Tab-separated table of C-alpha atoms in Angstrom:
chain	number	residue	atom	x	y	z
A	22	UNK	CA	127.239	148.398	63.419
A	23	UNK	CA	126.638	151.867	64.214
A	24	UNK	CA	125.812	153.167	67.637
A	25	UNK	CA	122.499	155.028	67.958
A	26	UNK	CA	121.116	156.766	70.950
A	27	UNK	CA	117.531	156.067	72.005
A	28	UNK	CA	114.969	158.695	71.173
A	29	UNK	CA	113.982	159.052	74.800
A	30	UNK	CA	116.100	157.978	77.705
A	31	UNK	CA	114.795	158.009	81.257
A	32	UNK	CA	117.483	158.396	83.847
A	33	UNK	CA	115.497	157.252	86.869
A	34	UNK	CA	112.684	154.695	87.248
A	35	UNK	CA	109.160	156.051	87.540
A	36	UNK	CA	107.969	156.018	91.123
A	37	UNK	CA	104.359	156.561	91.997
A	38	UNK	CA	103.267	157.002	95.525
A	39	UNK	CA	99.774	155.986	96.533
A	40	UNK	CA	98.542	156.991	99.931
A	41	UNK	CA	95.884	154.730	101.364
A	42	UNK	CA	93.491	156.482	103.684
A	43	UNK	CA	91.104	154.070	105.350
A	44	UNK	CA	87.534	155.297	105.611
A	45	UNK	CA	85.954	154.586	108.939
A	46	UNK	CA	82.348	153.590	108.369
A	47	UNK	CA	80.278	151.989	111.028
A	48	UNK	CA	77.524	149.703	109.903
A	49	UNK	CA	74.832	148.531	112.223
A	50	UNK	CA	72.812	145.436	111.385
A	51	UNK	CA	70.757	145.479	114.543
A	52	UNK	CA	67.005	145.852	114.362
A	53	UNK	CA	65.188	147.246	117.334
A	54	UNK	CA	61.457	147.130	117.926
A	55	UNK	CA	59.775	149.809	119.931
A	56	UNK	CA	58.074	148.447	123.036
A	57	UNK	CA	54.703	150.017	122.290
A	58	UNK	CA	54.828	149.462	118.524
A	59	UNK	CA	53.320	145.995	118.556
A	60	UNK	CA	49.535	145.864	118.426
A	61	UNK	CA	47.357	142.993	119.485
A	62	UNK	CA	45.867	140.995	116.628
A	63	UNK	CA	42.240	139.930	117.074
A	64	UNK	CA	41.696	136.176	117.427
A	65	UNK	CA	39.646	135.928	114.204
A	66	UNK	CA	42.491	137.411	112.164
A	67	UNK	CA	44.990	135.077	113.830
A	68	UNK	CA	42.872	132.091	112.763
A	69	UNK	CA	42.863	133.327	109.169
A	70	UNK	CA	46.630	133.784	109.241
A	71	UNK	CA	47.166	130.287	110.659
A	72	UNK	CA	45.208	128.619	107.836
A	73	UNK	CA	47.406	127.575	104.951
A	74	UNK	CA	46.223	129.012	101.638
A	75	UNK	CA	45.408	126.359	99.083
A	76	UNK	CA	48.554	125.639	97.148
A	77	UNK	CA	48.722	124.678	93.493
A	78	UNK	CA	49.147	121.040	92.624
A	79	UNK	CA	52.920	120.447	92.162
A	80	UNK	CA	52.341	118.391	88.991
A	81	UNK	CA	50.233	121.153	87.438
A	82	UNK	CA	52.801	123.771	88.496
A	83	UNK	CA	55.620	121.714	86.934
A	84	UNK	CA	53.694	121.373	83.651
A	85	UNK	CA	52.927	125.091	83.563
A	86	UNK	CA	56.579	125.944	84.222
A	87	UNK	CA	57.498	123.696	81.295
A	88	UNK	CA	54.901	125.292	79.020
A	89	UNK	CA	55.828	128.852	80.041
A	90	UNK	CA	58.660	129.086	77.507
A	91	UNK	CA	58.459	131.223	74.394
A	92	UNK	CA	58.930	128.337	71.948
A	93	UNK	CA	56.673	125.908	73.830
A	94	UNK	CA	53.883	128.494	74.033
A	95	UNK	CA	53.773	128.467	70.226
A	96	UNK	CA	54.268	124.716	69.889
A	97	UNK	CA	51.599	123.598	72.363
A	98	UNK	CA	48.679	125.697	71.228
A	99	UNK	CA	45.755	125.724	71.585
A	100	UNK	CA	45.916	124.363	75.088
A	101	UNK	CA	42.904	123.688	77.313
A	102	UNK	CA	42.904	124.600	80.982
A	103	UNK	CA	40.239	122.757	82.960
A	104	UNK	CA	38.978	124.374	86.162
A	105	UNK	CA	35.988	123.535	88.323
A	106	UNK	CA	33.972	126.363	86.782
A	107	UNK	CA	34.857	126.094	83.072
A	108	UNK	CA	37.285	125.059	80.334
A	109	UNK	CA	39.447	127.760	78.774
A	110	UNK	CA	40.995	127.062	75.384
A	111	UNK	CA	43.719	129.344	74.074
A	112	UNK	CA	47.399	130.204	74.110
A	113	UNK	CA	49.485	130.720	77.264
A	114	UNK	CA	50.485	134.380	77.490
A	115	UNK	CA	52.345	134.611	80.823
A	116	UNK	CA	52.524	133.423	84.436
A	117	UNK	CA	52.699	135.961	87.279
A	118	UNK	CA	52.117	135.787	91.035
A	119	UNK	CA	50.039	132.607	91.051
A	120	UNK	CA	48.054	133.625	87.970
A	121	UNK	CA	48.109	132.113	84.511
A	122	UNK	CA	47.346	134.601	81.756
A	123	UNK	CA	45.861	133.082	78.596
A	124	UNK	CA	44.930	134.601	75.277
A	125	UNK	CA	41.446	133.359	74.393
A	126	UNK	CA	39.730	134.770	71.281
A	127	UNK	CA	41.821	137.978	71.352
A	128	UNK	CA	40.966	138.432	75.056
A	129	UNK	CA	43.383	138.062	77.949
A	130	UNK	CA	41.961	135.755	80.615
A	131	UNK	CA	43.501	135.228	84.050
A	132	UNK	CA	43.208	131.939	85.924
A	133	UNK	CA	44.449	131.205	89.429
A	134	UNK	CA	46.935	128.351	89.231
A	135	UNK	CA	45.567	126.757	92.396
A	136	UNK	CA	42.154	126.371	90.664
A	137	UNK	CA	43.517	124.434	87.681
A	138	UNK	CA	42.508	120.785	87.737
A	139	UNK	CA	43.890	119.557	84.427
A	140	UNK	CA	45.813	120.691	81.351
A	141	UNK	CA	44.855	119.249	77.968
A	142	UNK	CA	46.494	119.473	74.572
A	143	UNK	CA	44.829	117.989	71.476
A	144	UNK	CA	42.006	116.747	73.720
A	145	UNK	CA	44.367	114.556	75.757
A	146	UNK	CA	45.810	115.150	79.196
A	147	UNK	CA	49.185	116.923	78.923
A	148	UNK	CA	51.815	114.761	80.623
A	149	UNK	CA	55.573	115.325	80.820
């Protein structure tokens, strides 16, 4: 065996010095209300705020959540949405902020979810 020297030989170990400097940041999570900032609300407005808005039927909401999937929109079409005023037949486009958007004869129609009474597919009630 022959004795070879390494190509690069480091005499001392590499020492790195990191200096940690803590940053002093003060965070306040308190919320203060100005004394004169609150206004009185008229009694009629308070009554309107106390009334619960009509909420969508949980069964209808569950069915719409199930149908609001890209594949199921294509599979379950045309779908009929029955409201008190009329029956809308088309394809589900989207659901946003309590509204159901449906494509009916190349027109986008919006329906409030709380107004929906029944969902039909192939002239039968859609049940999960």
